[in-house]
Amino acid sequence: MKHGRLHRIAVMCAAAVALASACLDLEVENTNAADRAAALANPSDVQLLVTGAYRQWWTVAHGHEPAGALSTAADAHSSTSDRSGQFESGREPRRALDNSPVGATSFIAPVNVRPWAISYVGLASVRDGLLAIEEGLRIVVEGEDHTERVVAFGKFVQALTLANLAVLYDRAFIVDETVDDFAALEVQSYTAMWAAAEHKFAEVIEMASGADFTIPSEWVGHNGDWSADYLAEVARAYWTRYRTQVPRNPAERDALDWEAIRREAMAGLSRDFAGRWVRGQWPAYHISKLTYACCSFVRMDYRTIGPADASGQWEAWINAPVDERTPFLIDTDDRRITGASPTTDGRYMAYVGNSPFPPE
């Protein structure tokens, strides 16, 4: 017993020594720890930080969150799936949506939380990069100074992201290189967010117009390089587009300068603007998320394609009580919707068989 007791004590002492040694090891410097100064000291890294934020904006503006939920809420399409908040937003009759942390998680995460978080990842990245440049860093890559184009592109991303936040949310935070203390930030109205976005758009247009730099294709969706003047064109076009989307009611829409909007819209772009939908490139991923489910739980809403029907079935359907509505085939000469018969594919829409939805 005595020897057994001594053995147990020895084991306990050895364990204590090992534990103490382990605790001492925890004091070893972590060479992988995040170091803001080091991360912002490399021009190539800062360029990537700023320009990569464009993808954050693109993800929210062109991805499936919150686009899916906004689309079903607008009756553009219908869905039996609650992925991306689609079912919750499109339920009929409409229900009040619980916007609290304990609300429907199928709605809150894809419609509010993730678009918000992704937007601010982008804004924070641009802020850090532009601050590094303000503090004297020059973006010299492979012997060429690209500081001017990185700053202009960063302002462009700020403009797009602030504008998108103004469209999506009633209130948000203005985050740019002028922010010193995040804890002191105050929430701003959507009109203040839009004013900040307009200021950024104006800055981009002024910086890019007539400038001599090129925006690489991989920064903006693999659809060809942009000249500085084309960057100014795209900024002006998005400024005009978002201007029509920010108003929340008829009075705010009526207050817009529609003649100026028409003039800017008619000016157009010198060439098409789009992401290139090539598998393996990031723009293609986002569009595929919107389209891959066409044969399962997604259908065009009758309220979108029904008015094109020439058989009279649309009028009968929309005027019938909800519990008396039945599915029908669209009979139309609009070849964007169907081919020569109601069960053949149109130019933009495909016929995929029986609807999985309730008739209403």
PDB file of C-alpha atoms in Angstrom, residues 76-320:
ATOM      1  CA  ALA A  76     -41.631  37.957 -59.020  1.00  0.00           C
ATOM      2  CA  HIS A  77     -41.347  34.245 -58.275  1.00  0.00           C
ATOM      3  CA  SER A  78     -42.747  31.721 -55.802  1.00  0.00           C
ATOM      4  CA  SER A  79     -40.933  29.134 -53.744  1.00  0.00           C
ATOM      5  CA  THR A  80     -41.867  26.287 -51.438  1.00  0.00           C
ATOM      6  CA  SER A  81     -38.412  26.360 -49.891  1.00  0.00           C
ATOM      7  CA  ASP A  82     -37.503  28.467 -46.907  1.00  0.00           C
ATOM      8  CA  ARG A  83     -33.903  28.723 -48.027  1.00  0.00           C
ATOM      9  CA  SER A  84     -32.838  32.342 -48.243  1.00  0.00           C
ATOM     10  CA  GLY A  85     -36.075  33.449 -46.577  1.00  0.00           C
ATOM     11  CA  GLN A  86     -38.076  32.892 -49.764  1.00  0.00           C
ATOM     12  CA  PHE A  87     -41.058  31.057 -48.334  1.00  0.00           C
ATOM     13  CA  GLU A  88     -41.379  33.290 -45.283  1.00  0.00           C
ATOM     14  CA  SER A  89     -41.320  36.447 -47.418  1.00  0.00           C
ATOM     15  CA  GLY A  90     -43.745  35.126 -50.014  1.00  0.00           C
ATOM     16  CA  ARG A  91     -46.430  33.572 -47.805  1.00  0.00           C
ATOM     17  CA  GLU A  92     -50.008  34.546 -48.604  1.00  0.00           C
ATOM     18  CA  PRO A  93     -51.811  36.128 -47.018  1.00  0.00           C
ATOM     19  CA  ARG A  94     -48.822  38.212 -46.003  1.00  0.00           C
ATOM     20  CA  ARG A  95     -47.667  37.963 -42.393  1.00  0.00           C
ATOM     21  CA  ALA A  96     -45.793  40.423 -40.239  1.00  0.00           C
ATOM     22  CA  LEU A  97     -42.119  39.461 -40.156  1.00  0.00           C
ATOM     23  CA  ASP A  98     -40.480  39.259 -36.743  1.00  0.00           C
ATOM     24  CA  ASN A  99     -37.270  41.257 -37.104  1.00  0.00           C
ATOM     25  CA  SER A 100     -35.967  40.414 -33.636  1.00  0.00           C
ATOM     26  CA  PRO A 101     -33.074  38.050 -32.811  1.00  0.00           C
ATOM     27  CA  VAL A 102     -35.635  35.414 -31.829  1.00  0.00           C
ATOM     28  CA  GLY A 103     -37.628  35.811 -35.029  1.00  0.00           C
ATOM     29  CA  ALA A 104     -37.774  33.259 -37.822  1.00  0.00           C
ATOM     30  CA  THR A 105     -34.141  32.318 -38.381  1.00  0.00           C
ATOM     31  CA  SER A 106     -34.930  31.248 -41.938  1.00  0.00           C
ATOM     32  CA  PHE A 107     -35.761  34.891 -42.647  1.00  0.00           C
ATOM     33  CA  ILE A 108     -33.480  36.846 -40.300  1.00  0.00           C
ATOM     34  CA  ALA A 109     -30.146  35.300 -41.325  1.00  0.00           C
ATOM     35  CA  PRO A 110     -30.391  35.489 -45.130  1.00  0.00           C
ATOM     36  CA  VAL A 111     -32.323  38.754 -45.324  1.00  0.00           C
ATOM     37  CA  ASN A 112     -30.841  40.801 -42.508  1.00  0.00           C
ATOM     38  CA  VAL A 113     -27.798  39.299 -40.823  1.00  0.00           C
ATOM     39  CA  ARG A 114     -25.641  37.974 -43.652  1.00  0.00           C
ATOM     40  CA  PRO A 115     -26.127  40.844 -46.141  1.00  0.00           C
ATOM     41  CA  TRP A 116     -25.381  43.294 -43.314  1.00  0.00           C
ATOM     42  CA  ALA A 117     -22.261  41.444 -42.162  1.00  0.00           C
ATOM     43  CA  ILE A 118     -20.888  40.939 -45.673  1.00  0.00           C
ATOM     44  CA  SER A 119     -21.422  44.612 -46.510  1.00  0.00           C
ATOM     45  CA  TYR A 120     -19.457  45.737 -43.479  1.00  0.00           C
ATOM     46  CA  VAL A 121     -16.638  43.283 -44.142  1.00  0.00           C
ATOM     47  CA  GLY A 122     -16.227  45.072 -47.460  1.00  0.00           C
ATOM     48  CA  LEU A 123     -16.450  48.577 -46.010  1.00  0.00           C
ATOM     49  CA  ALA A 124     -13.982  47.746 -43.229  1.00  0.00           C
ATOM     50  CA  SER A 125     -11.519  46.321 -45.755  1.00  0.00           C
ATOM     51  CA  VAL A 126     -11.637  49.429 -47.921  1.00  0.00           C
ATOM     52  CA  ARG A 127     -11.300  51.648 -44.858  1.00  0.00           C
ATOM     53  CA  ASP A 128      -8.170  49.861 -43.669  1.00  0.00           C
ATOM     54  CA  GLY A 129      -6.607  49.981 -47.108  1.00  0.00           C
ATOM     55  CA  LEU A 130      -7.328  53.663 -47.712  1.00  0.00           C
ATOM     56  CA  LEU A 131      -6.052  54.548 -44.237  1.00  0.00           C
ATOM     57  CA  ALA A 132      -2.777  52.784 -45.000  1.00  0.00           C
ATOM     58  CA  ILE A 133      -2.487  54.837 -48.184  1.00  0.00           C
ATOM     59  CA  GLU A 134      -3.315  58.047 -46.310  1.00  0.00           C
ATOM     60  CA  GLU A 135      -0.503  57.194 -43.895  1.00  0.00           C
ATOM     61  CA  GLY A 136       1.983  57.123 -46.761  1.00  0.00           C
ATOM     62  CA  LEU A 137       1.848  53.658 -48.311  1.00  0.00           C
ATOM     63  CA  ARG A 138       2.224  53.657 -52.099  1.00  0.00           C
ATOM     64  CA  ILE A 139       0.689  50.780 -54.026  1.00  0.00           C
ATOM     65  CA  VAL A 140       3.729  49.898 -56.111  1.00  0.00           C
ATOM     66  CA  VAL A 141       3.331  46.457 -57.679  1.00  0.00           C
ATOM     67  CA  GLU A 142       5.913  45.038 -60.086  1.00  0.00           C
ATOM     68  CA  GLY A 143       7.528  48.441 -60.353  1.00  0.00           C
ATOM     69  CA  GLU A 144       4.343  50.362 -61.232  1.00  0.00           C
ATOM     70  CA  ASP A 145       2.557  52.806 -58.932  1.00  0.00           C
ATOM     71  CA  HIS A 146      -1.153  51.925 -58.840  1.00  0.00           C
ATOM     72  CA  THR A 147      -2.092  54.074 -55.857  1.00  0.00           C
ATOM     73  CA  GLU A 148      -4.452  56.331 -57.815  1.00  0.00           C
ATOM     74  CA  ARG A 149      -6.518  53.508 -59.268  1.00  0.00           C
ATOM     75  CA  VAL A 150      -6.741  51.644 -55.941  1.00  0.00           C
ATOM     76  CA  VAL A 151      -8.056  54.775 -54.212  1.00  0.00           C
ATOM     77  CA  ALA A 152     -10.570  55.429 -57.008  1.00  0.00           C
ATOM     78  CA  PHE A 153     -11.715  51.814 -56.991  1.00  0.00           C
ATOM     79  CA  GLY A 154     -11.995  51.831 -53.201  1.00  0.00           C
ATOM     80  CA  LYS A 155     -14.245  54.903 -53.376  1.00  0.00           C
ATOM     81  CA  PHE A 156     -16.300  53.089 -56.015  1.00  0.00           C
ATOM     82  CA  VAL A 157     -16.821  50.097 -53.719  1.00  0.00           C
ATOM     83  CA  GLN A 158     -17.735  52.434 -50.844  1.00  0.00           C
ATOM     84  CA  ALA A 159     -20.318  54.180 -53.018  1.00  0.00           C
ATOM     85  CA  LEU A 160     -21.908  50.919 -54.141  1.00  0.00           C
ATOM     86  CA  THR A 161     -21.992  49.393 -50.667  1.00  0.00           C
ATOM     87  CA  LEU A 162     -23.352  52.469 -48.892  1.00  0.00           C
ATOM     88  CA  ALA A 163     -26.016  52.816 -51.589  1.00  0.00           C
ATOM     89  CA  ASN A 164     -27.005  49.171 -51.245  1.00  0.00           C
ATOM     90  CA  LEU A 165     -27.282  49.526 -47.465  1.00  0.00           C
ATOM     91  CA  ALA A 166     -29.504  52.586 -47.982  1.00  0.00           C
ATOM     92  CA  VAL A 167     -31.783  50.509 -50.202  1.00  0.00           C
ATOM     93  CA  LEU A 168     -31.942  47.444 -47.947  1.00  0.00           C
ATOM     94  CA  TYR A 169     -32.041  48.889 -44.430  1.00  0.00           C
ATOM     95  CA  ASP A 170     -33.919  51.633 -42.634  1.00  0.00           C
ATOM     96  CA  ARG A 171     -30.786  52.551 -40.664  1.00  0.00           C
ATOM     97  CA  ALA A 172     -27.125  51.623 -40.856  1.00  0.00           C
ATOM     98  CA  PHE A 173     -23.601  52.842 -40.100  1.00  0.00           C
ATOM     99  CA  ILE A 174     -21.408  54.960 -42.353  1.00  0.00           C
ATOM    100  CA  VAL A 175     -17.987  53.301 -42.299  1.00  0.00           C
ATOM    101  CA  ASP A 176     -15.106  54.819 -44.246  1.00  0.00           C
ATOM    102  CA  GLU A 177     -11.569  56.075 -43.697  1.00  0.00           C
ATOM    103  CA  THR A 178     -12.824  59.035 -41.625  1.00  0.00           C
ATOM    104  CA  VAL A 179     -13.954  56.693 -38.828  1.00  0.00           C
ATOM    105  CA  ASP A 180     -11.477  56.629 -35.930  1.00  0.00           C
ATOM    106  CA  ASP A 181     -13.527  54.928 -33.215  1.00  0.00           C
ATOM    107  CA  PHE A 182     -15.999  52.209 -34.138  1.00  0.00           C
ATOM    108  CA  ALA A 183     -17.463  52.272 -30.633  1.00  0.00           C
ATOM    109  CA  ALA A 184     -18.489  55.887 -31.159  1.00  0.00           C
ATOM    110  CA  LEU A 185     -20.362  55.237 -34.408  1.00  0.00           C
ATOM    111  CA  GLU A 186     -24.009  56.261 -34.431  1.00  0.00           C
ATOM    112  CA  VAL A 187     -26.671  54.673 -36.577  1.00  0.00           C
ATOM    113  CA  GLN A 188     -27.751  56.794 -39.553  1.00  0.00           C
ATOM    114  CA  SER A 189     -31.027  56.976 -41.473  1.00  0.00           C
ATOM    115  CA  TYR A 190     -31.267  55.557 -44.974  1.00  0.00           C
ATOM    116  CA  THR A 191     -31.363  59.110 -46.338  1.00  0.00           C
ATOM    117  CA  ALA A 192     -28.066  59.893 -44.595  1.00  0.00           C
ATOM    118  CA  MET A 193     -26.618  56.637 -45.927  1.00  0.00           C
ATOM    119  CA  TRP A 194     -27.672  57.636 -49.425  1.00  0.00           C
ATOM    120  CA  ALA A 195     -26.175  61.105 -49.041  1.00  0.00           C
ATOM    121  CA  ALA A 196     -22.860  59.493 -48.080  1.00  0.00           C
ATOM    122  CA  ALA A 197     -23.085  57.180 -51.100  1.00  0.00           C
ATOM    123  CA  GLU A 198     -23.765  60.112 -53.431  1.00  0.00           C
ATOM    124  CA  HIS A 199     -20.684  61.892 -52.108  1.00  0.00           C
ATOM    125  CA  LYS A 200     -18.584  58.799 -52.851  1.00  0.00           C
ATOM    126  CA  PHE A 201     -20.031  58.442 -56.359  1.00  0.00           C
ATOM    127  CA  ALA A 202     -19.133  62.065 -57.072  1.00  0.00           C
ATOM    128  CA  GLU A 203     -15.589  61.458 -55.828  1.00  0.00           C
ATOM    129  CA  VAL A 204     -15.162  58.410 -58.066  1.00  0.00           C
ATOM    130  CA  ILE A 205     -16.406  60.221 -61.154  1.00  0.00           C
ATOM    131  CA  GLU A 206     -14.115  63.177 -60.506  1.00  0.00           C
ATOM    132  CA  MET A 207     -11.074  60.956 -59.900  1.00  0.00           C
ATOM    133  CA  ALA A 208     -11.674  58.611 -62.834  1.00  0.00           C
ATOM    134  CA  SER A 209     -12.810  60.982 -65.585  1.00  0.00           C
ATOM    135  CA  GLY A 210      -9.882  61.512 -67.925  1.00  0.00           C
ATOM    136  CA  ALA A 211      -7.470  59.573 -65.707  1.00  0.00           C
ATOM    137  CA  ASP A 212      -4.861  57.221 -67.131  1.00  0.00           C
ATOM    138  CA  PHE A 213      -5.278  53.916 -65.330  1.00  0.00           C
ATOM    139  CA  THR A 214      -6.869  50.555 -66.035  1.00  0.00           C
ATOM    140  CA  ILE A 215      -9.079  48.435 -63.788  1.00  0.00           C
ATOM    141  CA  PRO A 216      -8.111  44.758 -64.299  1.00  0.00           C
ATOM    142  CA  SER A 217     -10.815  42.393 -65.486  1.00  0.00           C
ATOM    143  CA  GLU A 218     -10.444  40.042 -62.517  1.00  0.00           C
ATOM    144  CA  TRP A 219     -11.385  42.838 -60.118  1.00  0.00           C
ATOM    145  CA  VAL A 220     -14.773  43.404 -61.724  1.00  0.00           C
ATOM    146  CA  GLY A 221     -16.165  40.097 -62.922  1.00  0.00           C
ATOM    147  CA  HIS A 222     -13.836  38.877 -65.677  1.00  0.00           C
ATOM    148  CA  ASN A 223     -15.609  40.824 -68.422  1.00  0.00           C
ATOM    149  CA  GLY A 224     -12.647  42.755 -69.762  1.00  0.00           C
ATOM    150  CA  ASP A 225     -10.493  45.533 -68.353  1.00  0.00           C
ATOM    151  CA  TRP A 226     -12.054  48.906 -67.599  1.00  0.00           C
ATOM    152  CA  SER A 227     -10.534  52.205 -68.600  1.00  0.00           C
ATOM    153  CA  ALA A 228     -10.685  54.967 -66.008  1.00  0.00           C
ATOM    154  CA  ASP A 229     -13.355  56.709 -68.080  1.00  0.00           C
ATOM    155  CA  TYR A 230     -15.430  53.526 -68.151  1.00  0.00           C
ATOM    156  CA  LEU A 231     -15.167  53.307 -64.362  1.00  0.00           C
ATOM    157  CA  ALA A 232     -16.644  56.819 -64.260  1.00  0.00           C
ATOM    158  CA  GLU A 233     -19.441  55.690 -66.608  1.00  0.00           C
ATOM    159  CA  VAL A 234     -20.331  52.694 -64.442  1.00  0.00           C
ATOM    160  CA  ALA A 235     -20.250  54.837 -61.298  1.00  0.00           C
ATOM    161  CA  ARG A 236     -22.600  57.351 -62.927  1.00  0.00           C
ATOM    162  CA  ALA A 237     -24.926  54.571 -64.095  1.00  0.00           C
ATOM    163  CA  TYR A 238     -25.145  52.982 -60.659  1.00  0.00           C
ATOM    164  CA  TRP A 239     -25.615  56.390 -59.053  1.00  0.00           C
ATOM    165  CA  THR A 240     -28.612  56.903 -61.336  1.00  0.00           C
ATOM    166  CA  ARG A 241     -30.010  53.421 -60.732  1.00  0.00           C
ATOM    167  CA  TYR A 242     -29.745  53.547 -56.954  1.00  0.00           C
ATOM    168  CA  ARG A 243     -31.265  57.033 -56.945  1.00  0.00           C
ATOM    169  CA  THR A 244     -34.544  55.505 -58.151  1.00  0.00           C
ATOM    170  CA  GLN A 245     -34.412  52.642 -55.626  1.00  0.00           C
ATOM    171  CA  VAL A 246     -33.813  54.507 -52.369  1.00  0.00           C
ATOM    172  CA  PRO A 247     -37.250  56.245 -52.056  1.00  0.00           C
ATOM    173  CA  ARG A 248     -39.631  54.426 -49.723  1.00  0.00           C
ATOM    174  CA  ASN A 249     -42.978  55.911 -50.777  1.00  0.00           C
ATOM    175  CA  PRO A 250     -44.699  57.777 -53.650  1.00  0.00           C
ATOM    176  CA  ALA A 251     -43.956  61.181 -52.136  1.00  0.00           C
ATOM    177  CA  GLU A 252     -40.218  60.472 -52.035  1.00  0.00           C
ATOM    178  CA  ARG A 253     -40.297  59.128 -55.588  1.00  0.00           C
ATOM    179  CA  ASP A 254     -42.197  62.183 -56.820  1.00  0.00           C
ATOM    180  CA  ALA A 255     -39.550  64.421 -55.250  1.00  0.00           C
ATOM    181  CA  LEU A 256     -36.828  62.982 -57.496  1.00  0.00           C
ATOM    182  CA  ASP A 257     -35.509  64.962 -60.446  1.00  0.00           C
ATOM    183  CA  TRP A 258     -36.802  62.551 -63.048  1.00  0.00           C
ATOM    184  CA  GLU A 259     -35.621  64.643 -65.976  1.00  0.00           C
ATOM    185  CA  ALA A 260     -32.057  64.469 -64.664  1.00  0.00           C
ATOM    186  CA  ILE A 261     -32.453  60.731 -64.070  1.00  0.00           C
ATOM    187  CA  ARG A 262     -33.734  60.247 -67.615  1.00  0.00           C
ATOM    188  CA  ARG A 263     -30.848  62.271 -69.004  1.00  0.00           C
ATOM    189  CA  GLU A 264     -28.270  60.216 -67.101  1.00  0.00           C
ATOM    190  CA  ALA A 265     -29.966  56.950 -68.049  1.00  0.00           C
ATOM    191  CA  MET A 266     -30.039  57.878 -71.733  1.00  0.00           C
ATOM    192  CA  ALA A 267     -26.318  58.657 -71.616  1.00  0.00           C
ATOM    193  CA  GLY A 268     -25.816  54.963 -70.954  1.00  0.00           C
ATOM    194  CA  LEU A 269     -22.527  53.083 -71.133  1.00  0.00           C
ATOM    195  CA  SER A 270     -20.029  52.920 -73.964  1.00  0.00           C
ATOM    196  CA  ARG A 271     -20.127  49.108 -73.721  1.00  0.00           C
ATOM    197  CA  ASP A 272     -22.136  46.455 -71.916  1.00  0.00           C
ATOM    198  CA  PHE A 273     -21.644  45.968 -68.211  1.00  0.00           C
ATOM    199  CA  ALA A 274     -21.954  42.483 -66.742  1.00  0.00           C
ATOM    200  CA  GLY A 275     -20.121  39.779 -64.915  1.00  0.00           C
ATOM    201  CA  ARG A 276     -18.909  36.959 -67.138  1.00  0.00           C
ATOM    202  CA  TRP A 277     -20.737  33.745 -66.324  1.00  0.00           C
ATOM    203  CA  VAL A 278     -17.865  31.277 -66.696  1.00  0.00           C
ATOM    204  CA  ARG A 279     -17.827  28.275 -64.391  1.00  0.00           C
ATOM    205  CA  GLY A 280     -15.074  28.575 -61.826  1.00  0.00           C
ATOM    206  CA  GLN A 281     -15.101  32.374 -61.782  1.00  0.00           C
ATOM    207  CA  TRP A 282     -16.743  34.129 -58.863  1.00  0.00           C
ATOM    208  CA  PRO A 283     -19.575  35.957 -60.715  1.00  0.00           C
ATOM    209  CA  ALA A 284     -20.810  32.628 -62.069  1.00  0.00           C
ATOM    210  CA  TYR A 285     -21.133  31.203 -58.559  1.00  0.00           C
ATOM    211  CA  HIS A 286     -23.569  33.900 -57.476  1.00  0.00           C
ATOM    212  CA  ILE A 287     -25.801  33.680 -60.534  1.00  0.00           C
ATOM    213  CA  SER A 288     -25.848  29.882 -60.299  1.00  0.00           C
ATOM    214  CA  LYS A 289     -27.167  30.139 -56.743  1.00  0.00           C
ATOM    215  CA  LEU A 290     -30.148  32.050 -58.122  1.00  0.00           C
ATOM    216  CA  THR A 291     -30.888  29.668 -60.981  1.00  0.00           C
ATOM    217  CA  TYR A 292     -29.896  26.142 -59.977  1.00  0.00           C
ATOM    218  CA  ALA A 293     -33.214  25.362 -58.273  1.00  0.00           C
ATOM    219  CA  CYS A 294     -35.486  26.139 -61.237  1.00  0.00           C
ATOM    220  CA  CYS A 295     -36.643  22.542 -61.600  1.00  0.00           C
ATOM    221  CA  SER A 296     -37.492  21.906 -57.966  1.00  0.00           C
ATOM    222  CA  PHE A 297     -38.861  24.492 -55.560  1.00  0.00           C
ATOM    223  CA  VAL A 298     -38.970  27.674 -57.664  1.00  0.00           C
ATOM    224  CA  ARG A 299     -41.543  28.859 -60.220  1.00  0.00           C
ATOM    225  CA  MET A 300     -42.340  32.200 -61.819  1.00  0.00           C
ATOM    226  CA  ASP A 301     -45.211  33.842 -59.971  1.00  0.00           C
ATOM    227  CA  TYR A 302     -48.501  34.134 -61.847  1.00  0.00           C
ATOM    228  CA  ARG A 303     -48.507  37.824 -60.966  1.00  0.00           C
ATOM    229  CA  THR A 304     -45.364  38.243 -63.060  1.00  0.00           C
ATOM    230  CA  ILE A 305     -46.283  36.272 -66.177  1.00  0.00           C
ATOM    231  CA  GLY A 306     -50.084  36.112 -65.835  1.00  0.00           C
ATOM    232  CA  PRO A 307     -50.852  39.506 -67.425  1.00  0.00           C
ATOM    233  CA  ALA A 308     -49.313  38.203 -70.677  1.00  0.00           C
ATOM    234  CA  ASP A 309     -51.950  35.437 -70.886  1.00  0.00           C
ATOM    235  CA  ALA A 310     -54.392  35.832 -73.789  1.00  0.00           C
ATOM    236  CA  SER A 311     -56.816  33.042 -72.883  1.00  0.00           C
ATOM    237  CA  GLY A 312     -58.692  34.845 -70.118  1.00  0.00           C
ATOM    238  CA  GLN A 313     -57.517  32.364 -67.504  1.00  0.00           C
ATOM    239  CA  TRP A 314     -55.332  34.938 -65.774  1.00  0.00           C
ATOM    240  CA  GLU A 315     -58.253  37.287 -65.180  1.00  0.00           C
ATOM    241  CA  ALA A 316     -60.349  34.407 -63.869  1.00  0.00           C
ATOM    242  CA  TRP A 317     -57.541  33.284 -61.567  1.00  0.00           C
ATOM    243  CA  ILE A 318     -56.710  36.656 -60.069  1.00  0.00           C
ATOM    244  CA  ASN A 319     -60.376  37.520 -59.494  1.00  0.00           C
ATOM    245  CA  ALA A 320     -61.262  34.192 -57.883  1.00  0.00           C
TER     246      ALA A 320
END
